Structures are given as C-alpha cells and as structure tokens.
Amino acid sequence: MTQVRADPHATATARFAVLHNAAEALLDTLGERFMVERRESKELLGPTDALVRTVRLIPRTPAAGPLAVAFTDFPGLMVRLGRWWAEALPACGCDDCGEDPDELADVLRTQVGALVEGGLWERVRRGVGGSWFESRLIGVGLSARREGPLTARDAREARRSGFAAPVQWAPWPRRF
C-alpha cells in the first residue's frame, strides 16, 4: 500500500477526517453482519512511512477475500481488497483536485460492498516482460479493472497460493 502524503497545496486536509468516521462505521457494520475475524495492528505502509493503525477483516471462509483499511495521518485511508486491489482515499488531497470526502466515502462503501458480495476477481498472468496481476471489481454501480507488474518473488508466491488460475473471491458468510 502506498501512503497518502501531505501535499503543500493541500490546505484543508481536515475535511477528509470524515473518511475515518465512515471507515470505522463500515468496519463495525461488517463485523456485525458477517462472520469475520477483526485484527488491528500498527503497520508500515512503506519503508519510509510512519506506523499507521490498520484494521483487517478476514472472512471465516478462505474462499472469501479479505479487507484491510489503514488510517493515515493525512487524514485518509489506504484500502486493500483481496490480494491486489488497493485504493488511496483521497488519491491526492490537494486543493486543486477538489476531491469530495462524501463522494470518497461512497467509493469506499461501493468497493467494499462489491468485495463482500463476491465481485472481486484476481489472477496472475505471465508475459514477455514478467508477471502481472489483474483484478476486476464488479458490484452495484461499479465495474472496474486494474493490472500492474509483480516482482518475480511476488509472482511465485501468488502462483503457490493458487493465483495461477483466475480466482473469484466468494461472498462473505453472513451471520445468522
């Protein structure tokens, strides 16, 4: 995960604090509705970054994709769905970009909703220049695709973990 960094052109960053509130509420709701294990820790987002609070929700079935939310000091969020889907909220945070915190909270809820309903598909593919990950996220009002390079080590680990063939994460198990 890459951390959202303070930008000298970001003067009203406090407006993004609502993202922390939205994420906390969403994590609590998911913990109540689904059979998941909640793990909290302090983690580095990168080799030169400070420790940040990270909350992981791990479904009680290995066929369902995990969720990780890191709460940055910006304030912002780094969200990881499954193995490779990563989202920085806000992406920039500068005044010129004008990202709306309420819209970003909706992005968070929409993407997590797609994961929970089994709408995340991931795989590793080999190419002439190396290995790449490919991810697709499909949900209500959402159809997105991402890909990116993998190190040789990450590609081997992914193939050992069953990602040589496409993996569609299962829906999260609901509490009864």
N, CA and C of each residue as an Amber inpcrd file, in Angstrom:
protein
   528
   0.8440000  -1.1770000   0.0000000   0.0000000   0.0000000   0.0000000
   0.8880000   1.2380000   0.0000000   0.5060000   2.2110000  -0.7530000
   1.2170000   3.4710000  -0.7830000   0.4700000   4.4690000   0.0770000
   1.2060000   5.2430000   0.8310000   0.5620000   6.1720000   1.7550000
   0.2250000   7.4830000   1.0640000  -0.8980000   8.0740000   1.4850000
  -1.2610000   9.4110000   1.0450000  -0.3390000  10.3640000   1.7790000
   0.3960000  11.1940000   1.0440000   1.3600000  12.1070000   1.6520000
   0.8080000  13.5180000   1.6860000   1.2650000  14.2720000   2.6710000
   0.8750000  15.6750000   2.7650000   1.4160000  16.4190000   1.5530000
   0.6010000  17.2250000   0.9470000   0.9550000  17.9960000  -0.2370000
   0.9590000  19.4670000   0.1570000   1.9690000  20.2280000  -0.2690000
   1.9890000  21.6430000   0.1080000   0.7890000  22.4160000  -0.4410000
   0.0970000  21.8540000  -1.4100000  -1.0830000  22.5080000  -1.9960000
  -2.3760000  21.9820000  -1.3720000  -2.2460000  21.2600000  -0.2660000
  -3.4040000  20.7350000   0.4540000  -3.5120000  21.5030000   1.7660000
  -4.4170000  22.4650000   1.7890000  -4.5220000  23.3280000   2.9620000
  -5.6880000  22.9680000   3.8670000  -6.6770000  22.2820000   3.3530000
  -7.8710000  21.9640000   4.1560000  -8.0170000  20.4560000   4.2990000
  -6.9410000  19.7950000   4.7360000  -6.9690000  18.3330000   4.8080000
  -7.9090000  17.7980000   5.8800000  -8.2370000  18.6010000   6.8730000
  -9.1250000  18.1340000   7.9480000 -10.4770000  17.6890000   7.4120000
 -10.8620000  18.1860000   6.2540000 -12.1530000  17.7840000   5.6760000
 -12.2150000  16.2800000   5.3910000 -11.0430000  15.6450000   5.2520000
 -11.0050000  14.2180000   4.9580000 -11.1470000  13.3410000   6.2050000
 -11.2190000  13.9530000   7.3770000 -11.4010000  13.1900000   8.6150000
 -12.7070000  12.3960000   8.5910000 -13.6860000  12.8480000   7.8220000
 -14.9500000  12.1020000   7.7170000 -14.7160000  10.7060000   7.1350000
 -13.6220000  10.5270000   6.3870000 -13.3080000   9.1960000   5.8460000
 -12.9900000   8.2200000   6.9720000 -12.3070000   8.6870000   8.0060000
 -12.0260000   7.8220000   9.1490000 -13.3310000   7.3990000   9.8220000
 -14.2450000   8.3470000   9.9940000 -15.5460000   8.0280000  10.6030000
 -16.3280000   7.0410000   9.7510000 -16.3390000   7.2640000   8.4390000
 -17.0680000   6.3770000   7.5260000 -16.4750000   4.9660000   7.5610000
 -15.1430000   4.8750000   7.5820000 -14.4900000   3.5650000   7.6110000
 -14.7700000   2.8450000   8.9250000 -14.7020000   3.5650000  10.0360000
 -14.9910000   2.9560000  11.3450000 -16.4160000   2.3860000  11.3750000
 -17.3750000   3.1790000  10.9070000 -18.7690000   2.7290000  10.8900000
 -18.9390000   1.5130000   9.9800000 -18.3040000   1.5420000   8.8110000
 -18.4060000   0.4280000   7.8770000 -17.7850000  -0.8400000   8.4670000
 -16.6090000  -0.7280000   9.0610000 -15.9580000  -1.8860000   9.6650000
 -16.8070000  -2.4820000  10.7860000 -17.4040000  -1.6330000  11.6080000
 -18.2750000  -2.1160000  12.6860000 -19.4950000  -2.8440000  12.1310000
 -20.1150000  -2.2660000  11.1110000 -21.2930000  -2.8790000  10.4850000
 -20.9460000  -4.2320000   9.8660000 -19.8220000  -4.2890000   9.1590000
 -19.4040000  -5.5490000   8.5350000 -19.1270000  -6.6120000   9.5920000
 -18.5110000  -6.2100000  10.7030000 -18.2290000  -7.1440000  11.7920000
 -19.4880000  -7.7070000  12.4200000 -20.5570000  -6.9150000  12.4330000
 -21.8360000  -7.3720000  12.9870000 -22.6020000  -8.2620000  12.0230000
 -22.5110000  -7.9660000  10.7170000 -23.3180000  -8.6700000   9.7140000
 -22.6810000  -9.9450000   9.1550000 -21.3430000 -10.0180000   9.2120000
 -20.6550000 -11.1260000   8.5590000 -19.7630000 -11.8780000   9.5370000
 -19.4900000 -13.1240000   9.2080000 -18.6070000 -13.9570000  10.0250000
 -17.1640000 -13.6410000   9.6350000 -16.5550000 -12.7270000  10.3660000
 -15.1950000 -12.2900000  10.0800000 -14.3960000 -12.2080000  11.3800000
 -13.1050000 -12.2980000  11.2270000 -12.1900000 -12.0500000  12.3310000
 -11.6370000 -10.6460000  12.1370000 -11.6720000  -9.8390000  13.1900000
 -11.1560000  -8.4720000  13.1230000  -9.7810000  -8.4450000  13.7830000
  -8.7870000  -7.9400000  13.0350000  -7.4300000  -7.8140000  13.5580000
  -6.9950000  -6.3650000  13.4250000  -6.4970000  -5.7990000  14.5130000
  -5.9890000  -4.4270000  14.4890000  -4.5060000  -4.4470000  14.8080000
  -3.7540000  -3.6060000  14.0890000  -2.3130000  -3.5300000  14.3080000
  -1.8070000  -2.1620000  13.8740000  -0.5490000  -1.9150000  14.1480000
   0.1550000  -0.7400000  13.6370000   1.1100000  -1.2790000  12.5780000
   1.0470000  -0.7230000  11.3650000   1.8570000  -1.2420000  10.2680000
   2.4920000  -0.1110000   9.4860000   3.5780000  -0.4360000   8.8180000
   4.2160000   0.4950000   7.8930000   3.5300000   0.3620000   6.5410000
   3.2050000   1.4740000   5.9210000   2.6380000   1.4250000   4.5720000
   3.7390000   1.3890000   3.5240000   4.9070000   1.8320000   3.9030000
   6.0610000   1.8260000   3.0150000   7.3180000   1.8960000   3.8490000
   8.4790000   1.6570000   3.2460000   9.7170000   1.5900000   4.0180000
  10.0920000   2.8940000   4.7310000   9.6290000   4.0320000   4.2380000
   9.9770000   5.3140000   4.8630000   8.7910000   5.9660000   5.5680000
   7.6810000   5.2570000   5.6840000   6.4750000   5.8200000   6.2800000
   6.3810000   5.4910000   7.7650000   5.5800000   6.2570000   8.4720000
   5.3320000   6.0240000   9.8860000   4.3430000   4.8610000  10.0480000
   4.2900000   4.3260000  11.2420000   3.3070000   3.2850000  11.5460000
   1.9090000   3.8910000  11.5370000   0.9620000   3.1670000  10.9710000
  -0.4260000   3.6200000  10.9660000  -1.3190000   2.4800000  11.4600000
  -2.4250000   2.8510000  12.0450000  -3.4100000   1.8670000  12.5040000
  -4.0350000   1.1920000  11.2960000  -4.0390000  -0.1390000  11.3130000
  -4.6130000  -0.9200000  10.2250000  -5.5970000  -1.9140000  10.8080000
  -6.7730000  -1.9700000  10.2110000  -7.8080000  -2.9180000  10.6250000
  -8.0350000  -3.8840000   9.4650000  -7.9680000  -5.1630000   9.7740000
  -8.2270000  -6.2060000   8.7760000  -9.4740000  -6.9810000   9.1760000
 -10.3210000  -7.2250000   8.2050000 -11.4570000  -8.1280000   8.3870000
 -11.1970000  -9.3390000   7.5050000 -11.1110000 -10.4870000   8.1460000
 -10.7810000 -11.7210000   7.4350000 -11.9780000 -12.6530000   7.5510000
 -12.6410000 -12.9180000   6.4230000 -13.8080000 -13.8060000   6.4650000
 -13.4430000 -15.1860000   7.0020000 -14.4030000 -15.8210000   7.6410000
 -14.1740000 -17.1350000   8.2510000 -14.1520000 -18.2580000   7.2290000
 -14.2220000 -17.9270000   5.9750000 -14.0420000 -18.9130000   4.9170000
 -12.8860000 -18.4370000   4.0380000 -11.9160000 -19.2990000   3.7620000
 -10.7670000 -18.8650000   2.9740000 -11.1040000 -18.5330000   1.5140000
 -12.2800000 -18.8890000   1.0660000 -12.6660000 -18.5960000  -0.3080000
 -13.1140000 -17.1450000  -0.4950000 -13.3450000 -16.4380000   0.6130000
 -13.7920000 -15.0400000   0.5570000 -12.6000000 -14.1140000   0.7630000
 -12.5920000 -13.0050000   0.0420000 -11.4640000 -12.0790000   0.0650000
 -11.4020000 -11.2130000   1.3040000 -10.1910000 -10.9810000   1.8120000
 -10.0100000 -10.1390000   2.9950000 -10.0900000  -8.6460000   2.6590000
 -10.2720000  -7.8520000   3.7070000 -10.3260000  -6.3910000   3.6080000
  -9.3270000  -5.8190000   4.6010000  -8.5350000  -4.8310000   4.1750000
  -7.6250000  -4.1240000   5.0820000  -7.8270000  -2.6280000   4.8850000
  -7.9630000  -1.9100000   5.9990000  -8.1200000  -0.4530000   5.9580000
  -7.0550000   0.1540000   6.8580000  -6.1900000   0.9820000   6.2670000
  -5.1600000   1.6920000   7.0300000  -5.6080000   3.1390000   7.1760000
  -5.5210000   3.6490000   8.3960000  -5.9480000   5.0110000   8.7190000
  -4.7100000   5.9090000   8.7380000  -4.5250000   6.7240000   7.7000000
  -3.3350000   7.5690000   7.6120000  -3.5330000   8.8640000   8.3900000
  -2.4220000   9.5020000   8.7140000  -2.4560000  10.7620000   9.4560000
  -2.8680000  11.9420000   8.5920000  -2.9840000  11.7710000   7.3090000
  -3.2520000  12.8700000   6.3660000  -4.4180000  13.7620000   6.7760000
  -5.6320000  13.4130000   7.0790000  -6.1690000  12.0670000   7.2930000
  -6.7180000  11.4770000   5.9910000  -6.5490000  10.1920000   5.8600000
  -7.0450000   9.4910000   4.6920000  -7.0460000   8.0070000   4.9700000
  -7.3030000   7.2330000   3.9300000  -7.3720000   5.7790000   4.0510000
  -6.5820000   5.1270000   2.9320000  -5.9910000   3.9940000   3.2430000
  -5.4650000   3.0810000   2.2340000  -6.2890000   1.8110000   2.3920000
  -6.9700000   1.4300000   1.3330000  -7.8880000   0.2910000   1.3910000
  -7.3610000  -0.8020000   0.4740000  -7.3120000  -2.0280000   0.9860000
  -6.9180000  -3.1660000   0.1620000  -8.0340000  -4.1950000   0.2040000
  -8.4660000  -4.5940000  -0.9900000  -9.4790000  -5.6370000  -1.1550000
  -8.7880000  -6.8490000  -1.7610000  -9.0000000  -8.0220000  -1.1840000
  -8.3690000  -9.2150000  -1.7220000  -6.8610000  -9.0910000  -1.6510000
  -6.1970000  -9.5220000  -2.6950000  -4.7300000  -9.5250000  -2.7070000
  -4.1330000  -8.2580000  -3.3020000  -4.6980000  -7.7300000  -4.3990000
  -4.0380000  -6.6400000  -5.1100000  -4.8430000  -5.3670000  -5.2670000
  -6.1290000  -5.3890000  -5.0600000  -6.9230000  -4.1720000  -5.2660000
  -6.6040000  -3.1840000  -4.1450000  -5.9790000  -2.0630000  -4.4770000
  -5.6170000  -1.0530000  -3.4800000  -6.1740000   0.2920000  -3.9110000
  -6.6700000   1.0360000  -2.9400000  -7.2940000   2.3380000  -3.2060000
  -6.8490000   3.3350000  -2.1490000  -6.2970000   4.4650000  -2.5970000
  -5.9480000   5.5670000  -1.6960000  -7.1080000   6.5550000  -1.7050000
  -7.6310000   6.8420000  -0.5320000  -8.7350000   7.7890000  -0.4010000
  -8.3320000   8.8840000   0.5800000  -8.1050000  10.1030000   0.1520000
  -8.1620000  10.6010000  -1.2180000  -6.9380000  10.1550000  -2.0150000
  -7.0470000  10.2290000  -3.3350000  -5.9210000   9.8650000  -4.1960000
  -4.8240000  10.9200000  -4.1210000  -5.2150000  12.1730000  -3.9690000
  -4.2470000  13.2700000  -3.9260000  -4.4720000  14.1320000  -2.6830000
  -5.6270000  14.7370000  -2.5760000  -5.9450000  15.5660000  -1.4270000
  -5.5900000  17.0310000  -1.5740000  -5.0190000  17.4080000  -2.7130000
  -4.6630000  18.8200000  -2.8890000  -5.9170000  19.6450000  -3.1640000
  -5.7850000  20.9480000  -2.9560000  -6.9250000  21.8420000  -3.1550000
  -7.3900000  21.8640000  -4.6110000  -6.4360000  21.7410000  -5.5550000
  -6.7830000  21.8110000  -6.9750000  -7.6370000  20.6310000  -7.4250000
  -7.3630000  19.4560000  -6.8710000  -8.1290000  18.2610000  -7.2830000
  -9.5740000  18.3220000  -6.8090000  -9.7940000  18.9410000  -5.6820000
 -11.1560000  19.1220000  -5.1930000 -11.9060000  17.8400000  -4.9150000
 -11.2130000  16.8120000  -4.4350000 -11.8870000  15.5550000  -4.1160000
 -12.8870000  15.7870000  -2.9840000 -14.0800000  15.2710000  -3.1540000
 -15.1560000  15.4450000  -2.1760000 -15.1250000  14.2770000  -1.1860000
 -14.9290000  14.5520000   0.1030000 -14.8560000  13.4800000   1.0970000
 -16.1080000  12.6000000   1.1490000 -17.2870000  13.1940000   0.9560000
 -18.5120000  12.3900000   0.9810000 -18.5650000  11.4340000  -0.2100000
 -18.1260000  11.8990000  -1.3640000 -18.0720000  11.0210000  -2.5370000
 -17.0510000   9.9100000  -2.3320000 -15.9190000  10.2290000  -1.6960000
 -14.9070000   9.2080000  -1.4160000 -15.4320000   8.1670000  -0.4340000
 -16.2310000   8.5840000   0.5360000 -16.8530000   7.6360000   1.4680000
 -17.7980000   6.6970000   0.7030000 -18.4940000   7.2380000  -0.3120000
 -19.3540000   6.3970000  -1.1510000 -18.5220000   5.4050000  -1.9620000
 -17.3620000   5.8360000  -2.4670000 -16.4530000   4.9410000  -3.1930000
 -16.0410000   3.7930000  -2.2740000 -15.6750000   4.1220000  -1.0400000
 -15.2950000   3.1000000  -0.0590000 -16.4230000   2.0880000   0.1200000
 -17.6260000   2.5670000   0.3830000 -18.7660000   1.6660000   0.6150000
 -19.0870000   0.8310000  -0.6260000 -19.0080000   1.4260000  -1.8080000
 -19.3120000   0.7080000  -3.0500000 -18.2950000  -0.3920000  -3.3120000
 -17.0110000  -0.0690000  -3.1730000 -15.9770000  -1.0710000  -3.4370000
 -16.0170000  -2.2020000  -2.4090000 -16.1800000  -1.8610000  -1.1470000
 -16.2530000  -2.8920000  -0.1120000 -17.5160000  -3.7330000  -0.3060000
 -18.6110000  -3.1040000  -0.6950000 -19.8420000  -3.8430000  -0.9830000
 -19.6410000  -4.8690000  -2.0840000 -18.9010000  -4.4980000  -3.1220000
 -18.6240000  -5.4340000  -4.2150000 -17.7790000  -6.6100000  -3.7170000
 -16.7730000  -6.3400000  -2.8810000 -15.9500000  -7.4110000  -2.3180000
 -16.8050000  -8.3750000  -1.5020000 -17.6130000  -7.8290000  -0.6070000
 -18.4380000  -8.6240000   0.2970000 -19.4160000  -9.5060000  -0.4720000
 -19.9000000  -9.0280000  -1.6000000 -20.8660000  -9.7940000  -2.4000000
 -20.2020000 -10.7590000  -3.3750000 -18.8710000 -10.8440000  -3.3680000
 -18.1720000 -11.7880000  -4.2440000 -17.8560000 -11.2250000  -5.6120000
 -17.7160000  -9.9240000  -5.7250000 -17.4810000  -9.2920000  -7.0220000
 -16.0290000  -9.0120000  -7.3640000 -15.0740000  -9.5870000  -6.6200000
 -13.6580000  -9.3620000  -6.9100000 -13.0570000 -10.6000000  -7.5380000
 -12.3880000 -10.3920000  -8.6590000 -11.7380000 -11.4530000  -9.4190000
 -10.2810000 -11.0550000  -9.5880000  -9.3360000 -11.9750000  -9.3440000
  -7.9120000 -11.6710000  -9.4600000  -7.1630000 -12.8400000 -10.0880000
  -6.0370000 -12.5060000 -10.7460000  -5.1840000 -13.5570000 -11.2870000
  -3.8030000 -13.0000000 -11.5740000  -2.8700000 -13.9150000 -11.7930000
  -1.5140000 -13.5870000 -12.2210000  -1.3820000 -14.0760000 -13.6470000
  -0.7880000 -13.2510000 -14.4860000  -0.5150000 -13.7130000 -15.8480000
   0.9360000 -13.4360000 -16.1740000   1.4950000 -14.3300000 -16.9420000
   2.8850000 -14.2030000 -17.3530000   2.9500000 -13.5450000 -18.7180000
   3.9440000 -12.6860000 -18.8620000   4.1620000 -12.0270000 -20.1390000
   5.6310000 -12.0650000 -20.4880000   5.9750000 -11.5090000 -21.6300000
   7.3560000 -11.4820000 -22.0880000   8.2360000 -10.7230000 -21.0900000
   7.7110000  -9.6390000 -20.5350000   8.4920000  -8.8100000 -19.6270000
   8.3620000  -9.1840000 -18.1670000   7.6620000 -10.2600000 -17.8440000
   7.4860000 -10.6570000 -16.4490000   6.0430000 -10.9800000 -16.1450000
   5.7280000 -11.0110000 -14.8710000   4.3780000 -11.3560000 -14.4330000
   3.6090000 -10.1100000 -14.0140000   2.2960000 -10.1750000 -14.2080000
   1.3900000  -9.0780000 -13.8830000   0.2330000  -9.6070000 -13.0800000
  -0.3190000  -8.7490000 -12.2130000  -1.5820000  -9.0970000 -11.5700000
  -2.6830000  -8.4220000 -12.3770000  -3.8200000  -9.0320000 -12.3410000
  -5.0080000  -8.4860000 -12.9880000  -6.1440000  -8.5950000 -11.9880000
  -6.8940000  -7.5170000 -11.7910000  -8.0250000  -7.5100000 -10.8610000
  -9.2370000  -6.9000000 -11.5300000 -10.3880000  -7.4370000 -11.2240000
 -11.6620000  -6.8710000 -11.6740000 -12.5830000  -6.8020000 -10.4760000
 -13.2810000  -5.6650000 -10.3640000 -14.2130000  -5.4640000  -9.2600000
 -15.5540000  -5.0610000  -9.8520000 -16.5540000  -5.8810000  -9.5770000
 -17.8810000  -5.6540000 -10.1490000 -18.9050000  -5.6720000  -9.0270000
 -19.7280000  -4.6310000  -8.9860000 -20.7640000  -4.5350000  -7.9700000
 -21.8530000  -3.5940000  -8.4390000 -22.7520000  -3.2330000  -7.5570000
 -23.8440000  -2.3270000  -7.8810000 -23.2410000  -0.9680000  -8.2490000
 -23.4370000  -0.5490000  -9.4850000 -22.9140000   0.7330000  -9.9540000
 -21.4050000   0.7640000 -10.1280000 -20.7630000  -0.3940000 -10.2460000
 -19.3060000  -0.4540000 -10.3240000 -18.8510000  -1.5800000 -11.2360000
 -17.9780000  -1.2530000 -12.1630000 -17.2900000  -2.2400000 -12.9790000
 -15.9330000  -1.6460000 -13.3070000 -14.8900000  -2.1750000 -12.6490000
 -13.5530000  -1.6020000 -12.8040000 -12.5280000  -2.7150000 -12.9740000
 -11.4170000  -2.3560000 -13.6060000 -10.3520000  -3.3200000 -13.8820000
  -9.0150000  -2.6440000 -13.6150000  -8.0800000  -3.3860000 -13.0360000
  -6.7300000  -2.8800000 -12.7930000  -5.7260000  -3.9780000 -13.0590000
  -4.5140000  -3.5510000 -13.4140000  -3.4230000  -4.5030000 -13.5580000
  -2.1250000  -3.7880000 -13.2410000  -1.1020000  -4.5760000 -12.9450000
   0.1940000  -3.9930000 -12.6370000   1.2580000  -5.0650000 -12.5530000
   2.5150000  -4.6530000 -12.5920000   3.6260000  -5.6160000 -12.5670000
   3.8230000  -6.2320000 -11.1880000   4.3580000  -7.4380000 -11.1810000
   4.7220000  -8.1330000  -9.9520000   6.2140000  -8.4550000  -9.9910000
   6.8460000  -8.4210000  -8.8380000   8.2310000  -8.8860000  -8.7780000
   8.2170000 -10.3960000  -8.9940000   9.3540000 -10.9510000  -9.3620000
   9.4330000 -12.4020000  -9.5700000   9.0570000 -13.1450000  -8.2860000
   9.4970000 -12.6330000  -7.1500000   9.1870000 -13.2560000  -5.8580000
   7.6840000 -13.2290000  -5.5810000   7.0380000 -12.0680000  -5.7870000
   5.5980000 -11.9560000  -5.5610000   4.8150000 -12.8490000  -6.5170000
   5.2840000 -12.9580000  -7.7590000   4.5980000 -13.8100000  -8.7350000
   4.6750000 -15.2790000  -8.3240000   5.8590000 -15.7330000  -7.8790000
   5.9980000 -17.1270000  -7.4190000   5.0960000 -17.3900000  -6.2200000
   5.0970000 -16.4620000  -5.2670000   4.2610000 -16.6250000  -4.0750000
   2.7770000 -16.6710000  -4.4500000   2.3730000 -15.8200000  -5.3800000
   0.9700000 -15.7930000  -5.8070000   0.5810000 -17.1010000  -6.4860000
   1.4500000 -17.6180000  -7.3510000   1.1360000 -18.8740000  -8.0270000
   1.0510000 -20.0230000  -7.0210000   1.9340000 -20.0170000  -6.0020000
   1.8690000 -21.0440000  -4.9540000   0.5830000 -20.9340000  -4.1460000
   0.0380000 -19.7340000  -4.0730000  -1.1960000 -19.5010000  -3.3110000
  -2.4530000 -19.7590000  -4.1350000  -2.2920000 -20.2190000  -5.3780000
  -3.4440000 -20.5700000  -6.1930000  -3.9030000 -19.5100000  -7.1740000
  -3.0810000 -18.4750000  -7.3970000  -3.4950000 -17.4090000  -8.2940000
  -3.0210000 -17.6150000  -9.7300000  -2.4770000 -18.7930000 -10.0720000
  -2.0860000 -19.0590000 -11.4550000  -3.3370000 -19.0980000 -12.3360000
  -4.4080000 -19.6190000 -11.7690000  -5.7120000 -19.5950000 -12.4410000
  -6.4910000 -18.4300000 -11.8430000  -7.4320000 -17.8780000 -12.5870000
  -8.2330000 -16.7820000 -12.0360000  -8.9390000 -17.1930000 -10.7430000
  -8.9710000 -16.2790000  -9.7840000  -9.6380000 -16.5100000  -8.5090000
 -10.7750000 -15.5080000  -8.3870000 -11.9870000 -16.0140000  -8.2570000
 -13.0970000 -15.1300000  -7.9410000 -13.4000000 -15.3520000  -6.4720000
 -13.2130000 -14.2850000  -5.6920000 -13.4570000 -14.3880000  -4.2660000
 -14.9450000 -14.6090000  -4.0170000 -15.2330000 -15.4880000  -3.0750000
 -16.6180000 -15.8320000  -2.7290000 -17.2480000 -14.7150000  -1.8960000
 -18.5760000 -14.6730000  -1.8700000 -19.2570000 -13.7350000  -0.9610000
 -18.8980000 -14.0560000   0.4890000 -18.9120000 -13.0280000   1.3130000
 -18.6260000 -13.2170000   2.7330000 -19.7650000 -13.9800000   3.3900000
 -19.4500000 -14.8740000   4.3310000 -20.5050000 -15.6180000   5.0290000
 -21.2350000 -14.6910000   6.0190000 -22.5520000 -14.7340000   5.9470000
 -23.3820000 -13.8790000   6.8110000 -23.6010000 -14.5580000   8.1570000
 -23.7780000 -13.7070000   9.1620000 -24.1690000 -14.2260000  10.4850000
 -25.6560000 -14.5600000  10.4240000 -26.0500000 -15.5670000  11.1570000
 -27.4670000 -15.9510000  11.1470000 -28.1840000 -15.3460000  12.2870000
